[in-house]
């Protein structure tokens, strides 16, 4: 223990044991999942973040060792801890320079936002020197003036490799590719069973967004993009059944931007446009469907007939609603006036 403390001190990390843990110290091989609560403070005691209260709820941090987490010092300190242990680590500035970016991501997650929202697409060091606001005054100040930080950590659980299911963000490119067919099959089964909400969640799996953001344009990205396009189309079909028309339009438009001949994307977008009374856009998309696949003529004709009937019904309803409001043939009532001279 003293030897470990000496090594940490040489690296610019000072450990203070608050409460000892139980059991033997794990060997922490790469792929080990550690779950812990943390509180981050400045040297003056100002608390920046606390996983027990962030976002109005208590959610511990989950970290997989060996995945090159942006704040490497957390990996360094947890491997000195036993489950149940609580310790305080005072870390020199060289270990904390990227904390503002990490904190921003963690705050975004706690608020249900994209972890990378508000961050520029460049390396962490470049972002530090870009003077780009992180959207939080305390983090902007810390980014402008890096300083030592104190991390109070309670190690809750240590899970060895293979004992847990990987989150998508922690998967390798191959693991993500291998997962797509499974998601597709499970989503289709849920859809056939009439479990639309569950199918929507399955087809809308975040694999689509994590991977797209990380590797746009490279070969692996293109391969995965082509594999998950059917997932997104199925996701849009589920959204149509739940009347989420504008989201369908958004997703189908993004697919069409990449794949101009994707007839299914045009067809689903056309139905969504029709549902929200975008008549011109719906007709244009249905025309494109016919150009790409003339065999869909009967289906398109049926959809256009339904659209025309809805339009006529709506126009008739509106005509009845406003009938008489602008009828100038109606004679206004004649007012009776009394002369002030009459007796």
mmCIF file of C-alpha atoms in Angstrom:
data_model
loop_
_atom_site.group_PDB
_atom_site.id
_atom_site.type_symbol
_atom_site.label_atom_id
_atom_site.label_comp_id
_atom_site.label_asym_id
_atom_site.label_seq_id
_atom_site.Cartn_x
_atom_site.Cartn_y
_atom_site.Cartn_z
ATOM 1 C CA UNK A 1 0.000 0.000 0.000
ATOM 2 C CA UNK A 2 2.807 2.388 0.886
ATOM 3 C CA UNK A 3 4.571 1.470 -2.344
ATOM 4 C CA UNK A 4 1.454 2.259 -4.363
ATOM 5 C CA UNK A 5 1.037 5.584 -2.566
ATOM 6 C CA UNK A 6 4.663 6.444 -3.363
ATOM 7 C CA UNK A 7 4.134 5.662 -7.064
ATOM 8 C CA UNK A 8 1.015 7.804 -7.172
ATOM 9 C CA UNK A 9 2.843 10.676 -5.457
ATOM 10 C CA UNK A 10 5.615 10.525 -8.024
ATOM 11 C CA UNK A 11 2.970 10.798 -10.745
ATOM 12 C CA UNK A 12 1.418 13.887 -9.158
ATOM 13 C CA UNK A 13 -1.451 12.104 -7.415
ATOM 14 C CA UNK A 14 -1.947 12.111 -3.639
ATOM 15 C CA UNK A 15 -4.325 9.512 -2.196
ATOM 16 C CA UNK A 16 -6.155 9.873 1.122
ATOM 17 C CA UNK A 17 -8.067 6.824 2.318
ATOM 18 C CA UNK A 18 -11.439 7.750 3.811
ATOM 19 C CA UNK A 19 -13.029 4.324 4.224
ATOM 20 C CA UNK A 20 -11.349 0.956 3.469
ATOM 21 C CA UNK A 21 -12.923 -1.503 1.084
ATOM 22 C CA UNK A 22 -13.367 -5.253 1.349
ATOM 23 C CA UNK A 23 -11.752 -8.262 -0.268
ATOM 24 C CA UNK A 24 -8.650 -8.580 -2.387
ATOM 25 C CA UNK A 25 -7.408 -5.927 -4.786
ATOM 26 C CA UNK A 26 -8.421 -6.844 -8.345
ATOM 27 C CA UNK A 27 -5.816 -7.246 -11.083
ATOM 28 C CA UNK A 28 -7.969 -4.950 -13.287
ATOM 29 C CA UNK A 29 -7.173 -6.396 -16.756
ATOM 30 C CA UNK A 30 -8.261 -4.390 -19.811
ATOM 31 C CA UNK A 31 -11.981 -4.784 -20.340
ATOM 32 C CA UNK A 32 -12.766 -4.643 -16.609
ATOM 33 C CA UNK A 33 -15.840 -2.550 -15.867
ATOM 34 C CA UNK A 34 -15.681 -0.341 -12.787
ATOM 35 C CA UNK A 35 -18.719 1.383 -11.325
ATOM 36 C CA UNK A 36 -18.165 4.233 -8.901
ATOM 37 C CA UNK A 37 -19.576 7.435 -7.495
ATOM 38 C CA UNK A 38 -17.412 10.547 -7.710
ATOM 39 C CA UNK A 39 -17.332 14.103 -6.451
ATOM 40 C CA UNK A 40 -15.050 16.638 -8.111
ATOM 41 C CA UNK A 41 -13.857 19.635 -6.093
ATOM 42 C CA UNK A 42 -11.432 22.491 -6.440
ATOM 43 C CA UNK A 43 -8.690 22.987 -3.864
ATOM 44 C CA UNK A 44 -10.814 25.647 -2.134
ATOM 45 C CA UNK A 45 -13.615 23.137 -1.585
ATOM 46 C CA UNK A 46 -15.881 24.300 -4.410
ATOM 47 C CA UNK A 47 -17.781 21.280 -5.737
ATOM 48 C CA UNK A 48 -17.949 21.077 -9.528
ATOM 49 C CA UNK A 49 -19.762 17.766 -9.985
ATOM 50 C CA UNK A 50 -21.285 15.048 -7.830
ATOM 51 C CA UNK A 51 -22.622 11.861 -9.428
ATOM 52 C CA UNK A 52 -25.079 11.442 -6.550
ATOM 53 C CA UNK A 53 -26.876 14.688 -7.373
ATOM 54 C CA UNK A 54 -26.041 15.463 -11.019
ATOM 55 C CA UNK A 55 -29.163 16.022 -13.108
ATOM 56 C CA UNK A 56 -31.364 15.676 -10.044
ATOM 57 C CA UNK A 57 -30.701 11.968 -9.577
ATOM 58 C CA UNK A 58 -28.015 9.587 -8.386
ATOM 59 C CA UNK A 59 -26.245 7.757 -11.218
ATOM 60 C CA UNK A 60 -22.782 6.236 -10.746
ATOM 61 C CA UNK A 61 -20.053 6.427 -13.356
ATOM 62 C CA UNK A 62 -19.346 3.310 -15.414
ATOM 63 C CA UNK A 63 -15.890 2.987 -16.908
ATOM 64 C CA UNK A 64 -14.327 0.188 -18.964
ATOM 65 C CA UNK A 65 -10.594 0.003 -18.499
ATOM 66 C CA UNK A 66 -8.416 0.031 -21.589
ATOM 67 C CA UNK A 67 -10.871 1.982 -23.754
ATOM 68 C CA UNK A 68 -8.762 5.155 -23.591
ATOM 69 C CA UNK A 69 -11.210 7.246 -21.578
ATOM 70 C CA UNK A 70 -10.503 10.930 -22.061
ATOM 71 C CA UNK A 71 -9.723 11.474 -18.361
ATOM 72 C CA UNK A 72 -6.969 8.861 -17.968
ATOM 73 C CA UNK A 73 -6.341 9.706 -14.310
ATOM 74 C CA UNK A 74 -9.642 8.073 -13.306
ATOM 75 C CA UNK A 75 -8.417 4.768 -14.699
ATOM 76 C CA UNK A 76 -5.149 5.245 -12.850
ATOM 77 C CA UNK A 77 -6.699 5.829 -9.442
ATOM 78 C CA UNK A 78 -9.524 3.255 -9.425
ATOM 79 C CA UNK A 79 -7.081 0.383 -9.950
ATOM 80 C CA UNK A 80 -5.671 1.189 -6.495
ATOM 81 C CA UNK A 81 -9.058 0.633 -4.831
ATOM 82 C CA UNK A 82 -11.071 -2.267 -3.435
ATOM 83 C CA UNK A 83 -14.868 -2.590 -3.784
ATOM 84 C CA UNK A 84 -16.569 -0.454 -1.149
ATOM 85 C CA UNK A 85 -13.515 1.740 -0.647
ATOM 86 C CA UNK A 86 -13.849 5.517 -0.464
ATOM 87 C CA UNK A 87 -10.752 7.588 -1.174
ATOM 88 C CA UNK A 88 -9.794 11.144 -2.030
ATOM 89 C CA UNK A 89 -7.319 11.795 -4.833
ATOM 90 C CA UNK A 90 -5.681 15.195 -5.268
ATOM 91 C CA UNK A 91 -4.414 15.339 -8.854
ATOM 92 C CA UNK A 92 -1.956 17.793 -10.358
ATOM 93 C CA UNK A 93 -2.999 20.003 -13.250
ATOM 94 C CA UNK A 94 -1.382 17.746 -15.863
ATOM 95 C CA UNK A 95 -4.020 15.132 -15.017
ATOM 96 C CA UNK A 96 -7.018 17.471 -14.987
ATOM 97 C CA UNK A 97 -6.663 19.607 -18.107
ATOM 98 C CA UNK A 98 -9.359 17.664 -19.983
ATOM 99 C CA UNK A 99 -11.791 17.578 -17.073
ATOM 100 C CA UNK A 100 -13.922 20.514 -18.357
ATOM 101 C CA UNK A 101 -14.721 18.547 -21.544
ATOM 102 C CA UNK A 102 -15.425 15.350 -19.607
ATOM 103 C CA UNK A 103 -17.649 17.226 -17.183
ATOM 104 C CA UNK A 104 -19.591 18.835 -20.030
ATOM 105 C CA UNK A 105 -20.277 15.404 -21.541
ATOM 106 C CA UNK A 106 -21.349 13.957 -18.190
ATOM 107 C CA UNK A 107 -23.661 16.906 -17.566
ATOM 108 C CA UNK A 108 -25.153 16.478 -21.031
ATOM 109 C CA UNK A 109 -25.800 12.793 -20.345
ATOM 110 C CA UNK A 110 -27.459 13.556 -17.010
ATOM 111 C CA UNK A 111 -29.747 16.017 -18.828
ATOM 112 C CA UNK A 112 -30.631 13.460 -21.519
ATOM 113 C CA UNK A 113 -28.616 15.215 -24.218
ATOM 114 C CA UNK A 114 -25.988 14.090 -26.720
ATOM 115 C CA UNK A 115 -22.703 13.669 -24.782
ATOM 116 C CA UNK A 116 -20.844 15.632 -27.495
ATOM 117 C CA UNK A 117 -23.354 18.465 -27.783
ATOM 118 C CA UNK A 118 -21.526 21.789 -27.777
ATOM 119 C CA UNK A 119 -18.115 20.272 -28.494
ATOM 120 C CA UNK A 120 -16.165 20.923 -31.647
ATOM 121 C CA UNK A 121 -14.895 18.080 -33.792
ATOM 122 C CA UNK A 122 -11.236 18.244 -32.846
ATOM 123 C CA UNK A 123 -8.964 16.695 -30.258
ATOM 124 C CA UNK A 124 -9.330 17.562 -26.587
ATOM 125 C CA UNK A 125 -6.159 19.644 -26.388
ATOM 126 C CA UNK A 126 -7.243 21.678 -29.420
ATOM 127 C CA UNK A 127 -10.607 22.346 -27.784
ATOM 128 C CA UNK A 128 -8.910 23.560 -24.609
ATOM 129 C CA UNK A 129 -7.066 26.247 -26.567
ATOM 130 C CA UNK A 130 -9.967 27.179 -28.834
ATOM 131 C CA UNK A 131 -11.639 29.399 -26.197
ATOM 132 C CA UNK A 132 -14.938 27.797 -27.186
ATOM 133 C CA UNK A 133 -17.578 28.126 -24.460
ATOM 134 C CA UNK A 134 -18.710 24.853 -22.900
ATOM 135 C CA UNK A 135 -22.038 26.343 -21.867
ATOM 136 C CA UNK A 136 -21.197 26.328 -18.135
ATOM 137 C CA UNK A 137 -19.507 29.274 -16.455
ATOM 138 C CA UNK A 138 -17.557 27.150 -13.967
ATOM 139 C CA UNK A 139 -16.232 24.883 -16.722
ATOM 140 C CA UNK A 140 -15.293 27.854 -18.917
ATOM 141 C CA UNK A 141 -13.287 29.291 -15.998
ATOM 142 C CA UNK A 142 -11.618 25.940 -15.362
ATOM 143 C CA UNK A 143 -10.796 25.555 -19.043
ATOM 144 C CA UNK A 144 -9.235 29.011 -19.124
ATOM 145 C CA UNK A 145 -7.294 28.435 -15.901
ATOM 146 C CA UNK A 146 -6.493 24.715 -15.412
ATOM 147 C CA UNK A 147 -5.746 23.735 -11.824
ATOM 148 C CA UNK A 148 -5.371 20.696 -9.551
ATOM 149 C CA UNK A 149 -8.636 18.944 -8.705
ATOM 150 C CA UNK A 150 -9.761 16.617 -5.934
ATOM 151 C CA UNK A 151 -11.713 13.493 -6.870
ATOM 152 C CA UNK A 152 -13.537 11.749 -4.044
ATOM 153 C CA UNK A 153 -14.359 8.267 -5.301
ATOM 154 C CA UNK A 154 -16.424 5.417 -3.893
ATOM 155 C CA UNK A 155 -15.782 2.191 -5.796
ATOM 156 C CA UNK A 156 -19.079 0.308 -5.921
ATOM 157 C CA UNK A 157 -18.399 -2.670 -8.166
ATOM 158 C CA UNK A 158 -15.672 -4.343 -10.235
ATOM 159 C CA UNK A 159 -16.850 -6.547 -13.118
ATOM 160 C CA UNK A 160 -14.269 -8.698 -14.924
ATOM 161 C CA UNK A 161 -14.253 -8.891 -18.747
ATOM 162 C CA UNK A 162 -17.003 -11.106 -20.161
ATOM 163 C CA UNK A 163 -19.238 -10.847 -17.082
ATOM 164 C CA UNK A 164 -21.397 -8.004 -18.420
ATOM 165 C CA UNK A 165 -22.971 -6.829 -21.677
ATOM 166 C CA UNK A 166 -21.018 -4.123 -23.445
ATOM 167 C CA UNK A 167 -22.647 -0.744 -23.965
ATOM 168 C CA UNK A 168 -22.566 0.374 -27.592
ATOM 169 C CA UNK A 169 -20.180 3.257 -26.936
ATOM 170 C CA UNK A 170 -17.638 0.774 -25.587
ATOM 171 C CA UNK A 171 -17.795 -1.625 -28.546
ATOM 172 C CA UNK A 172 -15.150 -2.026 -31.202
ATOM 173 C CA UNK A 173 -16.114 -1.432 -34.831
ATOM 174 C CA UNK A 174 -16.342 -5.200 -35.407
ATOM 175 C CA UNK A 175 -18.560 -5.684 -32.340
ATOM 176 C CA UNK A 176 -20.904 -2.974 -33.619
ATOM 177 C CA UNK A 177 -21.064 -4.556 -37.063
ATOM 178 C CA UNK A 178 -21.808 -7.957 -35.544
ATOM 179 C CA UNK A 179 -24.616 -6.464 -33.440
ATOM 180 C CA UNK A 180 -26.608 -4.967 -36.330
ATOM 181 C CA UNK A 181 -28.205 -8.203 -37.632
ATOM 182 C CA UNK A 182 -29.265 -9.107 -34.091
ATOM 183 C CA UNK A 183 -30.934 -5.718 -33.603
ATOM 184 C CA UNK A 184 -32.666 -6.046 -36.968
ATOM 185 C CA UNK A 185 -34.028 -9.512 -36.178
ATOM 186 C CA UNK A 186 -35.188 -8.602 -32.681
ATOM 187 C CA UNK A 187 -36.849 -5.399 -33.915
ATOM 188 C CA UNK A 188 -38.705 -7.212 -36.699
ATOM 189 C CA UNK A 189 -39.975 -9.833 -34.236
ATOM 190 C CA UNK A 190 -41.307 -7.162 -31.897
ATOM 191 C CA UNK A 191 -42.996 -5.414 -34.844
ATOM 192 C CA UNK A 192 -44.705 -8.637 -35.959
ATOM 193 C CA UNK A 193 -45.910 -9.177 -32.405
ATOM 194 C CA UNK A 194 -47.557 -5.758 -32.460
ATOM 195 C CA UNK A 195 -45.178 -4.342 -29.859
ATOM 196 C CA UNK A 196 -44.652 -1.106 -31.758
ATOM 197 C CA UNK A 197 -43.142 0.929 -28.941
ATOM 198 C CA UNK A 198 -40.593 -1.775 -28.130
ATOM 199 C CA UNK A 199 -39.819 -2.239 -31.829
ATOM 200 C CA UNK A 200 -39.278 1.509 -32.173
ATOM 201 C CA UNK A 201 -36.759 1.493 -29.350
ATOM 202 C CA UNK A 202 -34.962 -1.528 -30.821
ATOM 203 C CA UNK A 203 -34.758 -0.196 -34.393
ATOM 204 C CA UNK A 204 -33.786 3.247 -33.117
ATOM 205 C CA UNK A 205 -30.839 1.790 -31.220
ATOM 206 C CA UNK A 206 -28.154 4.389 -30.473
ATOM 207 C CA UNK A 207 -25.648 2.426 -32.499
ATOM 208 C CA UNK A 208 -26.820 4.580 -35.398
ATOM 209 C CA UNK A 209 -25.726 7.764 -33.692
ATOM 210 C CA UNK A 210 -22.595 6.720 -31.797
ATOM 211 C CA UNK A 211 -20.933 5.258 -34.866
ATOM 212 C CA UNK A 212 -21.992 7.967 -37.310
ATOM 213 C CA UNK A 213 -20.533 10.656 -35.124
ATOM 214 C CA UNK A 214 -17.203 8.925 -34.597
ATOM 215 C CA UNK A 215 -16.118 7.667 -38.019
ATOM 216 C CA UNK A 216 -17.872 9.564 -40.816
ATOM 217 C CA UNK A 217 -16.670 8.571 -44.254
ATOM 218 C CA UNK A 218 -14.229 5.754 -43.570
ATOM 219 C CA UNK A 219 -14.720 2.211 -44.862
ATOM 220 C CA UNK A 220 -16.044 0.782 -41.610
ATOM 221 C CA UNK A 221 -18.489 3.681 -41.307
ATOM 222 C CA UNK A 222 -19.777 3.107 -44.862
ATOM 223 C CA UNK A 223 -20.235 -0.621 -44.238
ATOM 224 C CA UNK A 224 -22.141 -0.040 -41.021
ATOM 225 C CA UNK A 225 -24.161 2.781 -42.563
ATOM 226 C CA UNK A 226 -25.381 0.458 -45.304
ATOM 227 C CA UNK A 227 -26.201 -2.248 -42.767
ATOM 228 C CA UNK A 228 -28.234 -0.033 -40.471
ATOM 229 C CA UNK A 229 -30.179 1.777 -43.198
ATOM 230 C CA UNK A 230 -32.878 -0.950 -43.025
ATOM 231 C CA UNK A 231 -32.968 -0.405 -39.250
ATOM 232 C CA UNK A 232 -33.661 3.296 -39.735
ATOM 233 C CA UNK A 233 -36.350 2.558 -42.311
ATOM 234 C CA UNK A 234 -38.021 0.127 -39.919
ATOM 235 C CA UNK A 235 -37.673 2.729 -37.194
ATOM 236 C CA UNK A 236 -39.477 5.225 -39.443
ATOM 237 C CA UNK A 237 -42.255 2.701 -40.093
ATOM 238 C CA UNK A 238 -42.764 2.374 -36.340
ATOM 239 C CA UNK A 239 -42.820 6.158 -36.016
ATOM 240 C CA UNK A 240 -45.476 6.392 -38.742
ATOM 241 C CA UNK A 241 -47.706 4.078 -36.739
ATOM 242 C CA UNK A 242 -47.228 6.345 -33.720
ATOM 243 C CA UNK A 243 -48.027 9.531 -35.693
ATOM 244 C CA UNK A 244 -44.488 10.884 -35.290
ATOM 245 C CA UNK A 245 -44.573 12.326 -38.787
ATOM 246 C CA UNK A 246 -42.042 15.135 -38.525
ATOM 247 C CA UNK A 247 -39.408 12.785 -37.124
ATOM 248 C CA UNK A 248 -40.077 10.435 -40.061
ATOM 249 C CA UNK A 249 -39.540 13.313 -42.469
ATOM 250 C CA UNK A 250 -36.256 14.213 -40.763
ATOM 251 C CA UNK A 251 -34.819 10.689 -40.761
ATOM 252 C CA UNK A 252 -35.925 9.861 -44.298
ATOM 253 C CA UNK A 253 -34.504 13.130 -45.573
ATOM 254 C CA UNK A 254 -31.126 12.269 -44.043
ATOM 255 C CA UNK A 255 -31.216 8.879 -45.784
ATOM 256 C CA UNK A 256 -32.205 10.401 -49.114
ATOM 257 C CA UNK A 257 -29.350 12.892 -48.803
ATOM 258 C CA UNK A 258 -26.938 9.941 -48.712
ATOM 259 C CA UNK A 259 -28.832 7.497 -50.933
ATOM 260 C CA UNK A 260 -30.786 9.375 -53.582
ATOM 261 C CA UNK A 261 -32.349 6.212 -55.016
ATOM 262 C CA UNK A 262 -33.704 4.769 -51.775
ATOM 263 C CA UNK A 263 -37.317 4.226 -52.787
ATOM 264 C CA UNK A 264 -38.458 3.169 -49.305
ATOM 265 C CA UNK A 265 -37.191 6.430 -47.812
ATOM 266 C CA UNK A 266 -39.140 8.433 -50.419
ATOM 267 C CA UNK A 267 -42.269 6.334 -49.846
ATOM 268 C CA UNK A 268 -42.260 6.740 -46.062
ATOM 269 C CA UNK A 269 -41.455 10.442 -46.313
ATOM 270 C CA UNK A 270 -44.314 10.877 -48.779
ATOM 271 C CA UNK A 271 -46.747 9.268 -46.334
ATOM 272 C CA UNK A 272 -45.467 11.500 -43.522
ATOM 273 C CA UNK A 273 -45.818 14.629 -45.685
ATOM 274 C CA UNK A 274 -49.354 13.599 -46.605
ATOM 275 C CA UNK A 275 -50.260 13.114 -42.949
ATOM 276 C CA UNK A 276 -49.243 16.683 -42.059
ATOM 277 C CA UNK A 277 -50.917 18.232 -45.142
ATOM 278 C CA UNK A 278 -47.712 18.929 -47.074
ATOM 279 C CA UNK A 279 -49.555 18.194 -50.328
ATOM 280 C CA UNK A 280 -46.920 19.367 -52.805
ATOM 281 C CA UNK A 281 -44.091 17.565 -50.988
ATOM 282 C CA UNK A 282 -46.116 14.360 -50.707
ATOM 283 C CA UNK A 283 -46.966 14.346 -54.427
ATOM 284 C CA UNK A 284 -43.340 15.071 -55.362
ATOM 285 C CA UNK A 285 -42.116 12.150 -53.250
ATOM 286 C CA UNK A 286 -44.761 9.794 -54.618
ATOM 287 C CA UNK A 287 -43.741 10.829 -58.157
ATOM 288 C CA UNK A 288 -40.136 9.983 -57.274
ATOM 289 C CA UNK A 289 -41.254 6.591 -55.965
ATOM 290 C CA UNK A 290 -42.878 5.843 -59.343
ATOM 291 C CA UNK A 291 -39.731 6.915 -61.187
ATOM 292 C CA UNK A 292 -37.564 4.610 -59.087
ATOM 293 C CA UNK A 293 -39.940 1.641 -58.992
ATOM 294 C CA UNK A 294 -42.913 1.675 -61.415
ATOM 295 C CA UNK A 295 -44.153 -1.614 -59.925
ATOM 296 C CA UNK A 296 -45.311 0.383 -56.901
ATOM 297 C CA UNK A 297 -47.866 2.188 -59.068
ATOM 298 C CA UNK A 298 -50.935 0.553 -57.449
ATOM 299 C CA UNK A 299 -49.733 1.415 -53.937
ATOM 300 C CA UNK A 300 -48.906 4.985 -54.905
ATOM 301 C CA UNK A 301 -52.268 5.391 -56.638
ATOM 302 C CA UNK A 302 -54.013 4.197 -53.499
ATOM 303 C CA UNK A 303 -52.058 6.595 -51.284
ATOM 304 C CA UNK A 304 -52.741 9.526 -53.631
ATOM 305 C CA UNK A 305 -56.443 8.661 -53.704
ATOM 306 C CA UNK A 306 -56.542 8.685 -49.909
ATOM 307 C CA UNK A 307 -54.705 12.014 -49.894
ATOM 308 C CA UNK A 308 -57.151 13.578 -52.377
ATOM 309 C CA UNK A 309 -60.129 12.313 -50.361
ATOM 310 C CA UNK A 310 -58.679 13.786 -47.180
ATOM 311 C CA UNK A 311 -58.071 17.101 -48.920
ATOM 312 C CA UNK A 312 -61.649 17.241 -50.271
ATOM 313 C CA UNK A 313 -63.050 16.308 -46.885
ATOM 314 C CA UNK A 314 -60.992 18.983 -45.183
ATOM 315 C CA UNK A 315 -61.984 21.648 -47.714
ATOM 316 C CA UNK A 316 -65.659 20.727 -47.332
ATOM 317 C CA UNK A 317 -65.378 20.892 -43.561
ATOM 318 C CA UNK A 318 -63.701 24.301 -43.697
ATOM 319 C CA UNK A 319 -66.261 25.601 -46.161
ATOM 320 C CA UNK A 320 -69.077 24.593 -43.823
ATOM 321 C CA UNK A 321 -67.324 26.047 -40.827
ATOM 322 C CA UNK A 322 -66.939 29.482 -42.372
ATOM 323 C CA UNK A 323 -70.191 29.562 -44.343
ATOM 324 C CA UNK A 324 -72.014 32.853 -43.842
ATOM 325 C CA UNK A 325 -69.116 34.685 -42.272
ATOM 326 C CA UNK A 326 -68.435 36.539 -45.526
ATOM 327 C CA UNK A 327 -71.923 36.471 -47.062
ATOM 328 C CA UNK A 328 -72.444 40.121 -48.091
ATOM 329 C CA UNK A 329 -75.985 39.470 -49.382
ATOM 330 C CA UNK A 330 -77.241 39.253 -45.847
ATOM 331 C CA UNK A 331 -78.950 42.509 -44.925
ATOM 332 C CA UNK A 332 -77.788 44.053 -41.689
ATOM 333 C CA UNK A 333 -80.363 44.716 -39.048
ATOM 334 C CA UNK A 334 -81.838 48.257 -39.199
ATOM 335 C CA UNK A 335 -81.258 50.214 -36.075
ATOM 336 C CA UNK A 336 -84.172 52.197 -34.687
ATOM 337 C CA UNK A 337 -83.207 55.651 -33.548
ATOM 338 C CA UNK A 338 -85.243 58.039 -31.462
ATOM 339 C CA UNK A 339 -85.085 61.753 -32.211
ATOM 340 C CA UNK A 340 -83.976 63.775 -29.273
ATOM 341 C CA UNK A 341 -86.861 66.171 -30.151
ATOM 342 C CA UNK A 342 -89.536 63.499 -29.930
ATOM 343 C CA UNK A 343 -91.836 63.495 -26.964
#
